[in-house]
Coordinates of C-alpha atoms in Angstrom, one line a residue:
Chain S
M3 CA -1.2 -106.7 -61.1
R4 CA 0.2 -102.4 -60.9
E5 CA 3.6 -102.3 -58.5
S6 CA 2.6 -99.5 -55.5
L7 CA 4.0 -96.6 -56.3
T8 CA 5.7 -96.1 -52.6
R9 CA 7.5 -99.4 -53.4
R10 CA 10.8 -99.1 -54.4
T11 CA 11.9 -101.2 -56.7
L12 CA 15.2 -101.3 -59.9
N13 CA 13.0 -100.3 -61.8
S14 CA 12.2 -97.5 -60.4
E15 CA 15.7 -95.8 -58.7
L16 CA 17.1 -96.1 -62.0
K17 CA 13.8 -94.2 -63.3
V18 CA 14.5 -91.1 -60.8
L19 CA 18.2 -91.8 -61.8
L20 CA 17.2 -90.8 -65.4
A21 CA 14.6 -88.4 -64.5
F22 CA 17.6 -87.0 -62.0
N23 CA 19.9 -86.8 -64.7
R24 CA 17.7 -85.3 -67.6
R25 CA 17.0 -82.3 -65.1
E26 CA 20.9 -81.6 -65.1
F27 CA 20.8 -81.6 -68.5
I28 CA 18.3 -79.4 -69.3
N29 CA 19.6 -76.8 -66.5
Y30 CA 23.2 -77.5 -68.0
V31 CA 22.2 -76.8 -71.7
R32 CA 19.3 -73.6 -70.4
Y33 CA 23.1 -71.6 -70.0
P34 CA 24.0 -72.5 -73.6
L35 CA 27.9 -71.4 -73.0
N36 CA 28.1 -73.7 -70.4
P37 CA 29.6 -76.5 -72.5
V38 CA 31.5 -73.5 -74.6
F39 CA 33.6 -72.9 -71.1
D40 CA 33.6 -76.6 -70.4
L41 CA 35.3 -77.1 -72.9
L42 CA 37.5 -74.8 -72.0
M43 CA 38.2 -75.3 -69.3
E44 CA 39.7 -78.6 -68.6
P45 CA 42.1 -78.2 -72.1
L46 CA 43.0 -74.9 -69.7
Y47 CA 43.4 -76.2 -66.4
F48 CA 46.7 -78.5 -68.1
V49 CA 47.8 -75.6 -69.9
N50 CA 48.5 -74.1 -67.2
W51 CA 50.2 -75.8 -64.8
L52 CA 52.4 -76.9 -68.2
L53 CA 53.4 -73.6 -68.6
I54 CA 54.6 -73.8 -64.8
G55 CA 56.4 -76.4 -65.2
L56 CA 57.8 -74.8 -68.1
F57 CA 58.6 -71.9 -65.9
Y58 CA 60.2 -73.8 -63.2
V59 CA 62.4 -76.6 -65.6
G60 CA 62.9 -75.2 -68.3
A61 CA 61.9 -78.1 -70.7
P62 CA 59.7 -80.9 -71.0
T63 CA 61.5 -83.4 -68.9
S64 CA 61.9 -83.2 -65.5
T65 CA 65.2 -85.0 -63.9
N66 CA 63.5 -84.6 -60.8
L67 CA 60.4 -86.2 -61.6
M68 CA 62.4 -88.8 -63.5
V69 CA 64.8 -90.0 -60.1
M70 CA 61.2 -89.8 -57.7
A71 CA 58.7 -91.5 -60.3
G72 CA 60.3 -92.8 -62.5
T73 CA 59.3 -91.0 -65.3
G74 CA 60.6 -87.3 -65.9
D75 CA 57.5 -86.4 -68.4
Y76 CA 56.2 -84.1 -66.0
I77 CA 53.7 -83.7 -68.8
S78 CA 52.4 -86.9 -68.7
Y79 CA 52.4 -87.0 -65.9
L80 CA 50.7 -83.9 -64.4
F81 CA 47.2 -84.8 -67.2
L82 CA 47.1 -88.5 -65.8
G83 CA 46.8 -86.6 -62.0
G84 CA 44.5 -83.6 -63.0
V85 CA 42.3 -86.2 -64.9
L86 CA 42.3 -88.7 -62.1
M87 CA 41.6 -86.2 -59.4
S88 CA 38.7 -84.3 -61.9
F89 CA 36.2 -87.0 -61.7
A90 CA 36.7 -87.0 -58.0
R91 CA 36.1 -83.1 -58.2
G92 CA 33.4 -83.2 -60.1
A93 CA 31.4 -86.2 -57.8
V94 CA 31.6 -84.0 -54.8
D95 CA 31.2 -80.7 -55.8
T96 CA 28.4 -82.5 -57.6
V97 CA 26.6 -83.6 -54.5
G98 CA 27.1 -80.5 -52.9
N99 CA 25.8 -78.8 -54.8
S100 CA 22.8 -80.2 -56.5
L101 CA 21.5 -80.4 -52.9
R102 CA 22.5 -76.7 -52.2
T103 CA 20.3 -76.2 -55.5
E104 CA 17.1 -78.3 -53.5
M105 CA 17.6 -76.2 -50.9
R106 CA 17.6 -72.4 -52.8
T107 CA 14.6 -74.4 -54.9
G108 CA 13.0 -75.4 -51.8
T109 CA 12.4 -78.9 -52.8
L110 CA 14.9 -80.6 -51.2
E111 CA 12.4 -81.9 -48.4
S112 CA 10.0 -83.1 -51.3
C113 CA 13.2 -85.3 -52.9
W114 CA 13.4 -86.1 -48.8
I115 CA 10.3 -88.0 -48.7
A116 CA 10.0 -89.7 -51.9
P117 CA 10.6 -92.8 -51.9
I118 CA 13.8 -93.5 -53.3
S119 CA 17.3 -94.8 -51.8
R120 CA 19.0 -92.4 -50.3
F121 CA 22.5 -93.2 -52.4
T122 CA 20.3 -92.6 -55.5
L123 CA 18.9 -89.4 -54.4
L124 CA 22.5 -88.6 -53.1
T125 CA 24.8 -89.7 -55.9
G126 CA 22.2 -89.6 -59.4
R127 CA 22.7 -87.2 -60.6
I128 CA 26.9 -88.4 -60.6
V129 CA 26.3 -89.9 -63.4
L130 CA 26.0 -86.6 -66.0
N131 CA 29.2 -85.2 -64.1
L132 CA 31.1 -88.3 -65.0
V133 CA 29.8 -88.4 -68.9
F134 CA 31.2 -85.0 -69.4
M135 CA 34.1 -85.6 -67.4
A136 CA 34.8 -88.6 -69.5
A137 CA 34.5 -86.5 -72.6
F138 CA 36.3 -82.8 -71.4
N139 CA 39.1 -85.2 -70.7
L140 CA 39.3 -87.2 -74.0
L141 CA 39.4 -84.1 -75.1
S142 CA 42.4 -82.9 -74.0
G143 CA 44.1 -85.9 -73.6
L144 CA 43.8 -86.5 -77.5
L145 CA 45.3 -82.6 -77.0
I146 CA 48.2 -83.5 -75.3
Y147 CA 48.7 -86.2 -77.4
A148 CA 48.6 -84.5 -80.8
I149 CA 51.1 -81.4 -79.6
F150 CA 53.6 -83.2 -76.9
H151 CA 53.5 -87.1 -78.4
P152 CA 54.0 -88.6 -75.6
V153 CA 54.7 -92.6 -75.7
W154 CA 51.5 -93.7 -73.2
N155 CA 50.6 -97.5 -73.1
L156 CA 47.1 -97.2 -72.7
D157 CA 45.3 -100.8 -71.4
W158 CA 41.6 -99.7 -71.4
T159 CA 41.0 -102.9 -69.7
A160 CA 42.9 -101.8 -66.5
L161 CA 41.9 -98.2 -66.8
F162 CA 39.0 -99.1 -66.9
L163 CA 39.2 -101.2 -63.9
I164 CA 41.2 -98.7 -61.6
L165 CA 38.4 -96.1 -63.1
I166 CA 35.4 -98.3 -61.5
L167 CA 37.3 -98.6 -58.4
T168 CA 38.3 -95.6 -58.3
L169 CA 34.3 -94.6 -58.7
L170 CA 33.6 -95.9 -55.6
S171 CA 35.7 -93.5 -53.2
N172 CA 34.6 -90.5 -55.5
Y173 CA 30.7 -91.7 -55.1
S174 CA 31.1 -92.2 -50.8
F175 CA 33.4 -88.8 -50.7
G176 CA 30.3 -87.2 -52.6
I177 CA 28.1 -89.3 -50.2
L178 CA 29.9 -87.4 -47.2
M179 CA 29.5 -84.1 -48.6
G180 CA 25.7 -84.6 -48.6
G181 CA 25.9 -84.9 -45.5
V182 CA 28.2 -81.9 -44.8
V183 CA 26.1 -80.3 -46.8
V184 CA 22.8 -81.0 -45.3
I185 CA 24.0 -79.6 -41.9
F186 CA 26.3 -76.6 -42.7
K187 CA 24.2 -76.1 -46.1
E188 CA 26.9 -73.8 -47.7
I189 CA 30.1 -76.1 -47.7
W190 CA 31.6 -73.9 -50.6
S191 CA 35.6 -73.3 -49.4
F192 CA 35.3 -76.3 -47.3
R193 CA 34.6 -78.5 -50.7
Q194 CA 37.9 -77.0 -51.6
L195 CA 39.1 -77.4 -48.5
F196 CA 38.6 -81.0 -48.6
M197 CA 39.5 -81.3 -52.0
S198 CA 43.0 -80.1 -52.0
A199 CA 43.5 -81.9 -48.8
L200 CA 42.0 -86.1 -50.8
W201 CA 44.8 -83.6 -53.2
I202 CA 47.8 -83.1 -51.4
L203 CA 47.9 -86.6 -49.8
A204 CA 47.4 -88.5 -53.2
G205 CA 50.0 -86.5 -54.6
A206 CA 47.9 -85.5 -57.9
S207 CA 50.5 -83.4 -58.9
F208 CA 54.1 -84.6 -57.2
P209 CA 54.9 -87.6 -55.9
V210 CA 54.3 -87.7 -52.2
E211 CA 57.7 -88.5 -51.5
V212 CA 58.2 -85.1 -51.1
L213 CA 55.5 -84.8 -48.0
P214 CA 56.7 -85.2 -44.4
A215 CA 56.8 -88.2 -43.2
W216 CA 53.8 -87.9 -41.2
A217 CA 52.0 -86.5 -44.4
Q218 CA 52.9 -89.7 -45.8
S219 CA 52.0 -92.2 -43.8
L220 CA 47.9 -90.3 -44.0
S221 CA 48.5 -90.3 -47.8
R222 CA 48.6 -94.9 -48.0
I223 CA 44.9 -94.6 -46.8
V224 CA 44.0 -92.3 -49.3
P225 CA 42.1 -94.3 -51.5
Y226 CA 43.0 -92.0 -54.5
Y227 CA 47.1 -92.7 -53.8
Y228 CA 46.3 -95.8 -55.0
S229 CA 44.4 -94.9 -57.6
L230 CA 46.5 -92.7 -59.3
R231 CA 50.4 -94.2 -58.7
D232 CA 48.1 -97.4 -60.7
F233 CA 47.2 -94.9 -63.2
R234 CA 50.3 -94.1 -63.9
A235 CA 52.2 -96.9 -63.6
V236 CA 49.9 -98.2 -66.8
V237 CA 50.4 -95.6 -69.0
L238 CA 53.4 -94.4 -68.1
K239 CA 55.3 -97.5 -67.6
G240 CA 53.6 -100.1 -69.1
S241 CA 52.5 -102.2 -66.0
T242 CA 50.0 -104.9 -66.1
L243 CA 47.2 -105.8 -63.9
S244 CA 48.4 -108.8 -63.2
E245 CA 51.7 -106.5 -61.4
L246 CA 48.8 -104.1 -59.6
S247 CA 46.7 -106.5 -58.4
G248 CA 47.9 -105.8 -54.4
D249 CA 47.6 -102.4 -55.3
L250 CA 43.9 -102.3 -56.5
L251 CA 43.5 -104.9 -53.9
L252 CA 44.0 -102.0 -51.0
L253 CA 42.0 -99.3 -53.3
L254 CA 38.9 -101.8 -52.9
V255 CA 39.6 -102.4 -49.7
F256 CA 40.0 -98.3 -48.7
S257 CA 37.5 -97.5 -51.1
S258 CA 34.7 -100.0 -49.8
V259 CA 35.6 -99.1 -46.0
S260 CA 35.6 -95.0 -46.9
M261 CA 32.1 -95.5 -48.5
M262 CA 30.6 -97.4 -45.6
L263 CA 32.1 -94.8 -42.5
S264 CA 30.2 -92.3 -45.7
Y265 CA 27.2 -93.4 -45.6
A266 CA 27.3 -93.7 -41.8
L267 CA 28.7 -90.2 -41.1
F268 CA 25.7 -89.3 -43.7
K269 CA 23.4 -91.2 -42.0
R270 CA 24.1 -89.6 -38.7
L271 CA 24.3 -86.0 -40.0
E272 CA 20.7 -86.5 -41.7
R273 CA 19.2 -87.8 -38.5
I274 CA 20.4 -84.7 -36.6
A275 CA 18.9 -82.5 -39.5
K276 CA 15.6 -84.8 -38.9
R277 CA 15.5 -84.2 -35.4
K278 CA 16.5 -80.5 -35.7
G279 CA 13.5 -80.0 -38.9
T280 CA 16.2 -77.9 -40.6
L281 CA 16.3 -80.2 -43.7
G282 CA 14.3 -77.2 -45.3
L283 CA 16.1 -74.5 -44.2
Y284 CA 19.3 -72.9 -45.9
Chain I
M11 CA 14.6 -28.8 -38.1
R12 CA 13.1 -30.4 -41.8
P13 CA 13.4 -34.7 -42.0
V14 CA 15.2 -35.5 -45.0
S15 CA 13.7 -37.6 -47.6
L16 CA 14.0 -40.8 -48.0
S17 CA 14.4 -40.5 -51.2
K18 CA 16.9 -37.8 -51.4
R19 CA 20.4 -38.9 -51.7
S20 CA 23.1 -37.8 -49.3
F21 CA 26.3 -38.9 -48.2
R22 CA 25.0 -40.0 -45.4
S23 CA 22.4 -42.1 -46.6
E24 CA 24.8 -43.9 -48.9
A25 CA 27.5 -44.6 -46.2
R26 CA 24.7 -45.8 -45.0
V27 CA 23.7 -48.2 -47.2
V28 CA 27.4 -49.2 -47.0
V29 CA 27.8 -50.2 -43.9
A30 CA 23.9 -52.0 -44.2
G31 CA 25.9 -53.9 -47.4
V32 CA 28.7 -54.8 -45.1
V33 CA 27.3 -55.9 -42.0
A34 CA 24.8 -58.4 -44.3
D35 CA 26.7 -60.3 -45.6
L36 CA 29.2 -60.5 -42.9
K37 CA 25.8 -62.0 -40.9
H38 CA 25.6 -64.0 -44.1
M39 CA 29.2 -65.7 -44.0
R40 CA 28.6 -65.9 -39.9
A41 CA 25.6 -68.2 -40.7
Y42 CA 27.7 -70.3 -42.4
M43 CA 30.4 -71.0 -40.8
L44 CA 32.4 -74.2 -41.6
N45 CA 32.0 -72.1 -45.2
F46 CA 34.0 -69.5 -43.1
V47 CA 36.5 -71.8 -41.5
G48 CA 36.7 -73.9 -44.2
S49 CA 38.2 -70.1 -46.5
L50 CA 40.8 -69.6 -43.7
F51 CA 42.9 -72.5 -44.4
V52 CA 41.7 -72.6 -48.5
P53 CA 44.9 -70.5 -49.7
L54 CA 47.2 -72.1 -47.4
T55 CA 46.3 -75.6 -49.5
F56 CA 46.9 -73.6 -52.7
L57 CA 49.9 -72.8 -51.8
A58 CA 51.2 -75.4 -50.1
T59 CA 49.9 -77.6 -53.9
F60 CA 52.5 -75.2 -55.7
Y61 CA 55.0 -75.4 -54.0
L62 CA 54.9 -79.3 -53.0
T63 CA 54.5 -79.2 -57.3
V64 CA 57.1 -77.4 -58.2
S65 CA 60.2 -78.7 -55.1
A66 CA 58.8 -82.2 -56.7
L67 CA 60.0 -80.5 -60.9
T68 CA 63.1 -78.7 -60.0
G69 CA 64.4 -80.6 -57.5
G70 CA 66.3 -77.5 -55.7
D71 CA 67.0 -76.6 -59.5
L72 CA 66.6 -72.8 -59.5
S73 CA 68.7 -71.6 -62.4
K74 CA 66.6 -71.8 -65.2
F75 CA 63.5 -69.5 -62.4
H76 CA 66.6 -67.5 -61.2
E77 CA 67.8 -66.9 -65.3
I78 CA 64.2 -65.3 -66.5
T79 CA 63.1 -63.4 -62.7
G80 CA 67.2 -62.6 -61.4
S81 CA 65.6 -64.4 -58.6
Y82 CA 66.5 -67.6 -56.3
D83 CA 63.4 -67.2 -54.3
I84 CA 60.3 -69.3 -55.4
F85 CA 58.5 -69.2 -52.1
A86 CA 57.7 -65.3 -52.2
Y87 CA 57.1 -65.1 -56.9
M88 CA 54.5 -67.4 -55.7
L89 CA 53.1 -65.5 -53.0
V90 CA 53.4 -62.4 -54.3
G91 CA 51.6 -64.0 -57.4
Y92 CA 48.2 -65.9 -54.7
I93 CA 47.9 -62.5 -52.5
F94 CA 47.4 -60.3 -56.4
T95 CA 45.2 -62.4 -57.8
S96 CA 43.0 -62.6 -54.2
Y97 CA 42.7 -58.6 -54.4
V98 CA 42.2 -58.9 -58.6
D99 CA 39.5 -61.8 -58.1
D100 CA 37.8 -59.6 -56.4
A101 CA 38.0 -56.3 -58.2
L102 CA 37.3 -59.1 -61.5
F103 CA 34.1 -60.6 -59.9
A104 CA 32.7 -60.0 -56.6
I105 CA 29.6 -57.0 -58.7
G106 CA 28.6 -59.2 -60.7
E107 CA 28.2 -62.6 -58.5
N108 CA 26.9 -60.5 -55.5
L109 CA 23.8 -59.8 -58.6
K110 CA 24.1 -63.0 -59.7
G111 CA 22.9 -63.3 -55.9
M112 CA 20.2 -60.7 -55.3
M113 CA 19.1 -62.7 -58.8
V114 CA 18.9 -65.8 -57.2
Y115 CA 17.6 -64.1 -53.6
G116 CA 14.4 -62.4 -55.5
V117 CA 16.0 -59.1 -54.4
F118 CA 17.3 -57.9 -56.8
E119 CA 14.4 -55.4 -58.3
S120 CA 13.9 -54.5 -54.9
I121 CA 17.2 -53.4 -54.0
S122 CA 17.7 -51.7 -58.0
M123 CA 15.1 -50.1 -56.9
V124 CA 16.7 -47.8 -53.7
P125 CA 17.5 -44.3 -53.7
I126 CA 21.7 -44.9 -54.1
S127 CA 24.5 -44.5 -56.8
R128 CA 24.8 -46.8 -59.2
I129 CA 27.9 -46.5 -58.2
T130 CA 27.4 -47.2 -54.2
F131 CA 24.8 -50.2 -55.5
L132 CA 28.3 -52.1 -57.3
V133 CA 30.5 -51.6 -54.9
M134 CA 29.0 -52.1 -51.6
N135 CA 29.0 -55.6 -51.3
T136 CA 32.6 -56.1 -52.4
L137 CA 33.6 -53.9 -49.3
S138 CA 33.4 -57.3 -47.1
T139 CA 35.5 -59.2 -49.7
Y140 CA 38.5 -57.0 -49.8
I141 CA 37.9 -57.8 -45.8
W142 CA 38.2 -60.6 -45.8
T143 CA 40.5 -61.1 -48.5
T144 CA 42.4 -58.7 -46.6
I145 CA 42.1 -61.1 -43.5
Y146 CA 43.0 -63.8 -45.4
T147 CA 46.8 -62.0 -47.3
S148 CA 47.4 -62.1 -43.1
M149 CA 46.7 -65.0 -42.3
I150 CA 48.4 -66.6 -45.1
L151 CA 51.4 -63.8 -44.0
V152 CA 51.5 -64.2 -40.1
S153 CA 51.9 -68.5 -41.5
V154 CA 54.5 -68.7 -43.6
W155 CA 56.2 -66.8 -40.5
L156 CA 55.4 -69.5 -37.9
L157 CA 56.3 -72.9 -40.4
F158 CA 58.9 -70.8 -42.8
G159 CA 60.2 -67.9 -41.2
F160 CA 59.0 -66.2 -44.5
V161 CA 59.1 -62.2 -43.8
L162 CA 58.0 -60.7 -47.3
R163 CA 60.1 -57.4 -47.7
G164 CA 61.2 -55.1 -50.6
N165 CA 59.4 -52.0 -51.2
L166 CA 56.1 -53.2 -49.6
P167 CA 54.5 -48.9 -50.1
L168 CA 55.3 -49.3 -53.8
A169 CA 53.7 -53.0 -53.4
A170 CA 50.0 -51.7 -52.4
L171 CA 49.9 -48.8 -54.9
V172 CA 49.8 -51.1 -57.2
I173 CA 47.4 -53.3 -56.0
V174 CA 45.3 -49.6 -55.2
L175 CA 45.8 -49.0 -59.2
S176 CA 44.8 -52.8 -60.3
V177 CA 42.2 -53.2 -58.2
V178 CA 40.7 -49.7 -59.5
A179 CA 40.8 -50.9 -63.1
L180 CA 39.5 -53.5 -62.6
Y181 CA 36.2 -52.1 -61.5
G182 CA 36.0 -51.5 -65.2
F183 CA 36.6 -54.7 -66.0
G184 CA 34.1 -55.9 -62.9
F185 CA 31.0 -53.1 -63.4
F186 CA 31.4 -54.5 -67.0
Y187 CA 31.0 -58.2 -66.0
A188 CA 28.2 -57.0 -64.0
G189 CA 26.2 -55.3 -66.9
F190 CA 26.8 -58.5 -68.6
A191 CA 26.4 -60.8 -65.2
I192 CA 22.6 -59.2 -65.7
Q193 CA 22.1 -59.9 -69.3
L194 CA 23.8 -63.2 -69.4
K195 CA 22.4 -65.0 -66.0
E196 CA 23.9 -67.6 -65.5
T197 CA 27.9 -66.4 -65.3
F198 CA 29.5 -68.6 -63.1
K199 CA 31.0 -70.5 -65.5
L200 CA 32.4 -66.9 -67.6
S201 CA 33.5 -66.6 -65.0
S202 CA 35.5 -69.8 -64.0
T203 CA 37.0 -69.9 -67.5
I204 CA 38.0 -66.3 -66.8
R205 CA 39.7 -66.7 -63.4
F206 CA 41.5 -69.7 -65.5
M207 CA 42.7 -67.6 -68.9
V208 CA 44.2 -64.5 -67.3
P209 CA 46.8 -66.2 -65.1
I210 CA 47.0 -67.7 -68.1
I211 CA 47.7 -65.1 -70.2
C212 CA 49.1 -62.5 -67.8
G213 CA 51.3 -64.9 -65.9
Y214 CA 50.4 -64.5 -62.2
S215 CA 52.7 -67.8 -61.2
Y216 CA 55.4 -67.1 -64.1
S217 CA 57.3 -65.5 -66.3
I218 CA 55.0 -64.4 -69.8
V219 CA 58.4 -64.6 -71.6
I220 CA 57.8 -68.5 -71.8
L221 CA 54.7 -67.7 -73.3
P222 CA 55.4 -68.4 -77.6
A223 CA 55.4 -65.2 -79.5
Q224 CA 51.7 -64.3 -80.3
I225 CA 50.1 -65.3 -76.9
Q226 CA 52.6 -63.1 -75.5
T227 CA 51.0 -60.0 -77.5
I228 CA 47.6 -60.2 -75.9
S229 CA 49.3 -60.3 -73.0
R230 CA 51.7 -57.4 -73.6
I231 CA 48.2 -56.0 -74.2
I232 CA 47.0 -56.7 -71.0
P233 CA 47.4 -54.0 -68.2
L234 CA 47.0 -56.4 -65.9
T235 CA 50.3 -58.3 -66.5
Y236 CA 51.9 -55.1 -66.2
S237 CA 50.5 -55.3 -62.3
V238 CA 51.3 -58.7 -61.8
D239 CA 55.9 -57.8 -63.2
M240 CA 55.2 -54.1 -61.0
M241 CA 54.2 -56.2 -57.6
R242 CA 57.1 -58.8 -58.2
F243 CA 59.7 -55.5 -59.4
S244 CA 58.7 -54.3 -55.9
I245 CA 58.2 -57.2 -53.8
L246 CA 61.7 -59.4 -55.2
A247 CA 63.4 -56.7 -57.7
T248 CA 62.9 -59.4 -60.7
I249 CA 64.2 -57.9 -63.9
P250 CA 60.6 -56.4 -65.1
L251 CA 59.4 -57.0 -68.6
I252 CA 59.2 -53.5 -69.7
P253 CA 60.7 -49.8 -67.7
T254 CA 58.8 -49.6 -64.9
H255 CA 57.7 -45.7 -65.0
L256 CA 55.8 -46.7 -68.4
E257 CA 54.6 -49.9 -65.8
L258 CA 53.4 -47.3 -63.5
L259 CA 51.7 -44.8 -66.2
I260 CA 50.1 -47.9 -67.9
L261 CA 48.8 -48.9 -65.0
A262 CA 47.5 -45.0 -63.6
L263 CA 46.1 -44.6 -67.1
S264 CA 44.2 -48.2 -66.4
A265 CA 42.8 -46.7 -63.2
L266 CA 41.6 -43.5 -64.9
V267 CA 40.6 -45.4 -67.8
F268 CA 38.5 -48.4 -67.4
P269 CA 36.3 -47.7 -64.8
Y270 CA 35.0 -45.0 -67.5
L271 CA 34.5 -46.9 -69.1
G272 CA 33.5 -50.2 -67.8
Y273 CA 30.4 -48.3 -65.9
R274 CA 29.1 -46.6 -69.1
T275 CA 28.2 -50.1 -70.5
Y276 CA 26.9 -51.2 -67.4
L277 CA 24.2 -47.9 -67.1
K278 CA 23.6 -49.7 -70.8
L279 CA 23.7 -52.9 -69.9
E280 CA 21.0 -52.8 -67.6
A281 CA 18.6 -50.1 -69.5
R282 CA 18.2 -52.7 -72.6
A283 CA 17.7 -55.0 -69.2
R284 CA 15.1 -52.6 -68.1
K285 CA 13.5 -52.7 -71.2
E286 CA 12.6 -56.4 -71.8
G287 CA 11.8 -57.0 -68.0
A288 CA 14.6 -58.9 -68.1
L289 CA 15.9 -57.6 -64.0
G290 CA 13.4 -59.8 -61.9
R291 CA 15.1 -63.3 -64.5
Y292 CA 17.4 -65.5 -63.8

């Protein structure tokens, strides 16, 4: 029996996912210097923070960070924060950018009426970014390891689990950005602002204890706060999954809640755009 | 009265084009309100992240920082670096990014045929960028005054002179980058990489004396290193890298030579693109 073209199946969703990522890949390698610059960019980001640390602290370890976070190795501390947040940034940027590109090229409405789930439409392109980010971060990690010989406990199962749970948050924030793009179109600086707020509240480059009390309370509802805490605990202190189970549960809860809220908000914003007839505008 | 030919260039026609360019940009900004509002707060979050990270790493022990710079004021040090970066970024990238925007919207060929000088054509769109950078800078200064009671002191006319000389010198690179944008089409990654590399090499967030000797040699060849150093000297009376009169001389010479070289290069690259018929492509 032949399947209807308008009927959604797992197979059709996977086909779309593949098509989206294939197209993104073609666009990416169409400008051959892109991969070269990306390869340079990620390590440069860490070099910048490393030099800032060396300039202000004067040594590769920080006594104050030792007191606050239980590790003085700020190179690893900043690196791990950067790694986890790069996945978040990648997801938020990819959804925002790709929808903007669809708007500019006039293909958004056609994509919108394709018989695929909104989830796939919005987040389908994140997969390729995820692969690239993983590769770039791995490379940066190897460089840092080769240069500074930090003491890292690489419990891959624990790290993978934390990343998977964090991925849920990445997707939810990506979907949220999709809704905002549909209404406000150009949101480059809003995205920056949003990611900066997440960076600060999650404590990506410093322990959240340096924040005022009200901001620390806000941190507790940001999923990345838990992922970063656990990610660092595994790598820098050798914590096990059972020790982190409470945090992981909270991470799962907050990631799921943020996913539901983001999706609900997206649907609302999409409805507004449809009612106003502004979906195709840019 | 004899009517003026529309194809005849005059000071008035050039001024009209500049005003039209600024008005078009302002309209563009107004059309994306969320983007505009977001951009007002992005600088504050960057500064906050930076300040919180350095605070967490140093815990208030600024002896190393004082030893290198002769100052204890890390906030002013960061602020000066940030303000400098904003203006410098405009000069470096605004022209190229604008040309790329024109290519994407398909108006580049028509605008490039308008009877105005090439300099006006290239510079017109950067003026609105400077207007906004000045607004953001003022906003940052007011915010840090309100939040921390911080007021920018020191030799402000000298600081302004340093910014003006640096911006004029960097227009040279801006022209070159614009030519490169016409040739290469996709320059986002290139500009992002340069945006990361220049601050690292020229020491926007720290003094270059902490860099390895080989990198320092490169830093000392680039006039931007002296710009940011002079800026800090003028506001914070930090220890300069070389005598300040020499730094000023380097900046003045750069302001004379680089725009000329950059402009000649742009004309060559544009001519090549015309010959190849690649102006309208992106």
